[in-house]
XYZ file of N, CA and C in Angstrom:
213
model
N -29.138 77.049 -4.678
C -29.444 75.715 -5.145
C -30.477 75.039 -4.237
N -30.362 75.287 -2.954
C -31.299 74.679 -1.998
C -32.720 75.185 -2.218
N -32.848 76.464 -2.593
C -34.187 77.011 -2.814
C -34.844 76.382 -4.041
N -34.056 76.000 -5.032
C -34.602 75.310 -6.207
C -35.135 73.939 -5.802
N -34.388 73.265 -4.964
C -34.820 71.948 -4.464
C -36.106 72.099 -3.658
N -36.172 73.111 -2.812
C -37.375 73.341 -2.009
C -38.568 73.682 -2.888
N -38.336 74.444 -3.950
C -39.418 74.788 -4.870
C -39.939 73.535 -5.572
N -39.031 72.666 -5.991
C -39.435 71.411 -6.638
C -40.208 70.531 -5.665
N -39.750 70.474 -4.430
C -40.452 69.687 -3.412
C -41.831 70.272 -3.124
N -41.941 71.589 -3.152
C -43.224 72.253 -2.953
C -44.214 71.833 -4.034
N -43.773 71.865 -5.274
C -44.642 71.478 -6.390
C -45.048 70.017 -6.253
N -44.084 69.173 -5.951
C -44.365 67.742 -5.797
C -45.368 67.487 -4.673
N -45.146 68.119 -3.535
C -46.054 67.932 -2.392
C -47.443 68.486 -2.679
N -47.509 69.581 -3.414
C -48.804 70.157 -3.771
C -49.587 69.203 -4.662
N -48.915 68.623 -5.636
C -49.571 67.670 -6.543
C -50.001 66.424 -5.770
N -49.129 65.910 -4.931
C -49.471 64.722 -4.151
C -50.619 64.997 -3.194
N -50.649 66.190 -2.609
C -51.758 66.556 -1.728
C -53.071 66.613 -2.484
N -53.035 67.165 -3.687
C -54.249 67.239 -4.511
C -54.715 65.847 -4.918
N -53.773 64.982 -5.245
C -54.117 63.609 -5.622
C -54.748 62.871 -4.443
N -54.178 63.050 -3.266
C -54.749 62.423 -2.069
C -56.139 62.961 -1.774
N -56.333 64.249 -1.995
C -57.649 64.852 -1.777
C -58.688 64.292 -2.727
N -58.310 64.113 -3.983
C -59.238 63.547 -4.962
C -59.567 62.096 -4.624
N -58.562 61.350 -4.217
C -58.773 59.956 -3.832
C -59.678 59.869 -2.608
N -59.465 60.781 -1.656
C -60.295 60.815 -0.446
C -61.761 61.023 -0.813
N -62.013 61.973 -1.701
C -63.392 62.265 -2.100
C -64.024 61.067 -2.821
N -63.257 60.416 -3.683
C -63.774 59.238 -4.392
C -64.099 58.123 -3.406
N -63.220 57.913 -2.440
C -63.464 56.873 -1.441
C -64.660 57.214 -0.557
N -64.857 58.487 -0.260
C -66.025 58.885 0.525
C -67.313 58.550 -0.225
N -67.301 58.766 -1.527
C -68.492 58.464 -2.319
C -68.780 56.969 -2.325
N -67.745 56.146 -2.441
C -67.933 54.689 -2.406
C -68.456 54.274 -1.035
N -67.915 54.873 0.012
C -68.344 54.529 1.370
C -69.813 54.873 1.608
N -70.320 55.868 0.904
C -71.722 56.271 1.051
C -72.663 55.513 0.119
N -72.120 54.745 -0.806
C -72.916 54.066 -1.831
C -73.665 52.871 -1.240
N -74.984 52.976 -1.156
C -75.796 51.898 -0.590
C -75.803 50.648 -1.455
N -75.429 50.781 -2.720
C -75.388 49.621 -3.607
C -74.104 48.808 -3.467
N -73.083 49.384 -2.839
C -71.817 48.677 -2.630
C -71.946 47.745 -1.430
N -71.156 46.684 -1.441
C -71.191 45.740 -0.322
C -70.631 46.401 0.937
N -70.964 45.838 2.067
C -70.490 46.375 3.338
C -68.964 46.367 3.403
N -68.355 45.294 2.909
C -66.889 45.206 2.910
C -66.256 46.279 2.049
N -66.843 46.515 0.887
C -66.330 47.549 -0.016
C -66.469 48.923 0.616
N -67.615 49.165 1.230
C -67.851 50.463 1.875
C -66.896 50.682 3.040
N -66.673 49.641 3.839
C -65.761 49.761 4.982
C -64.329 50.008 4.505
N -63.926 49.305 3.474
C -62.584 49.485 2.925
C -62.409 50.894 2.369
N -63.420 51.387 1.672
C -63.355 52.741 1.118
C -63.290 53.784 2.229
N -64.036 53.560 3.299
C -64.004 54.489 4.435
C -62.615 54.516 5.067
N -62.022 53.346 5.229
C -60.664 53.256 5.789
C -59.671 53.965 4.872
N -59.798 53.742 3.581
C -58.903 54.374 2.611
C -59.083 55.895 2.605
N -60.307 56.367 2.766
C -60.566 57.807 2.807
C -59.858 58.452 3.991
N -59.863 57.761 5.125
C -59.165 58.288 6.307
C -57.664 58.362 6.037
N -57.118 57.302 5.443
C -55.696 57.307 5.098
C -55.350 58.401 4.101
N -56.236 58.603 3.122
C -56.015 59.661 2.131
C -56.040 61.042 2.786
N -56.917 61.207 3.770
C -56.995 62.498 4.460
C -55.700 62.767 5.218
N -55.163 61.754 5.865
C -53.889 61.899 6.578
C -52.782 62.261 5.586
N -52.745 61.550 4.451
C -51.740 61.838 3.424
C -51.890 63.252 2.890
N -53.134 63.661 2.655
C -53.397 65.000 2.126
C -52.855 66.069 3.073
N -53.143 65.926 4.355
C -52.671 66.909 5.333
C -51.154 66.884 5.450
N -50.570 65.707 5.382
C -49.114 65.575 5.458
C -48.447 66.278 4.276
N -48.960 66.033 3.077
C -48.383 66.665 1.888
C -48.598 68.177 1.907
N -49.762 68.608 2.356
C -50.035 70.041 2.430
C -49.093 70.730 3.422
N -48.850 70.089 4.551
C -47.943 70.662 5.547
C -46.520 70.717 5.003
N -46.102 69.655 4.346
C -44.769 69.618 3.764
C -44.627 70.669 2.663
N -45.666 70.835 1.851
C -45.633 71.842 0.791
C -45.477 73.236 1.384
N -46.181 73.482 2.466
C -46.098 74.785 3.117
C -44.683 75.067 3.621
N -44.077 74.066 4.233
C -42.701 74.204 4.733
C -41.746 74.454 3.572
N -41.887 73.684 2.493
C -40.998 73.858 1.348
C -41.208 75.204 0.659
N -42.443 75.676 0.633
C -42.720 76.981 0.026
C -42.006 78.085 0.795
N -42.092 78.032 2.111
C -41.426 79.035 2.933
C -39.897 78.945 2.803
N -39.377 77.719 2.754
C -37.927 77.533 2.633
C -37.419 78.029 1.280
N -38.243 77.893 0.245
C -37.833 78.323 -1.088
C -37.731 79.846 -1.177
N -38.445 80.551 -0.311
C -38.420 82.015 -0.319
C -37.128 82.578 0.226
N -36.420 81.787 1.026
C -35.228 82.303 1.709
C -33.952 81.872 1.067
């Protein structure tokens, strides 16, 4: 039963990691946009950093859950 829970958590973390990665890329593009205001660009840059942290966190958690589901 525990391996089923770990497998579900793996899928969830993988999806969340992918979502954070997509958000990070979108925020990077806004941060590079010369037509956006300085405040918007700074906010997008800050959000991109947060998304990168979330992405790595979810990826690490997914890896742990994947290994736990195997056992």
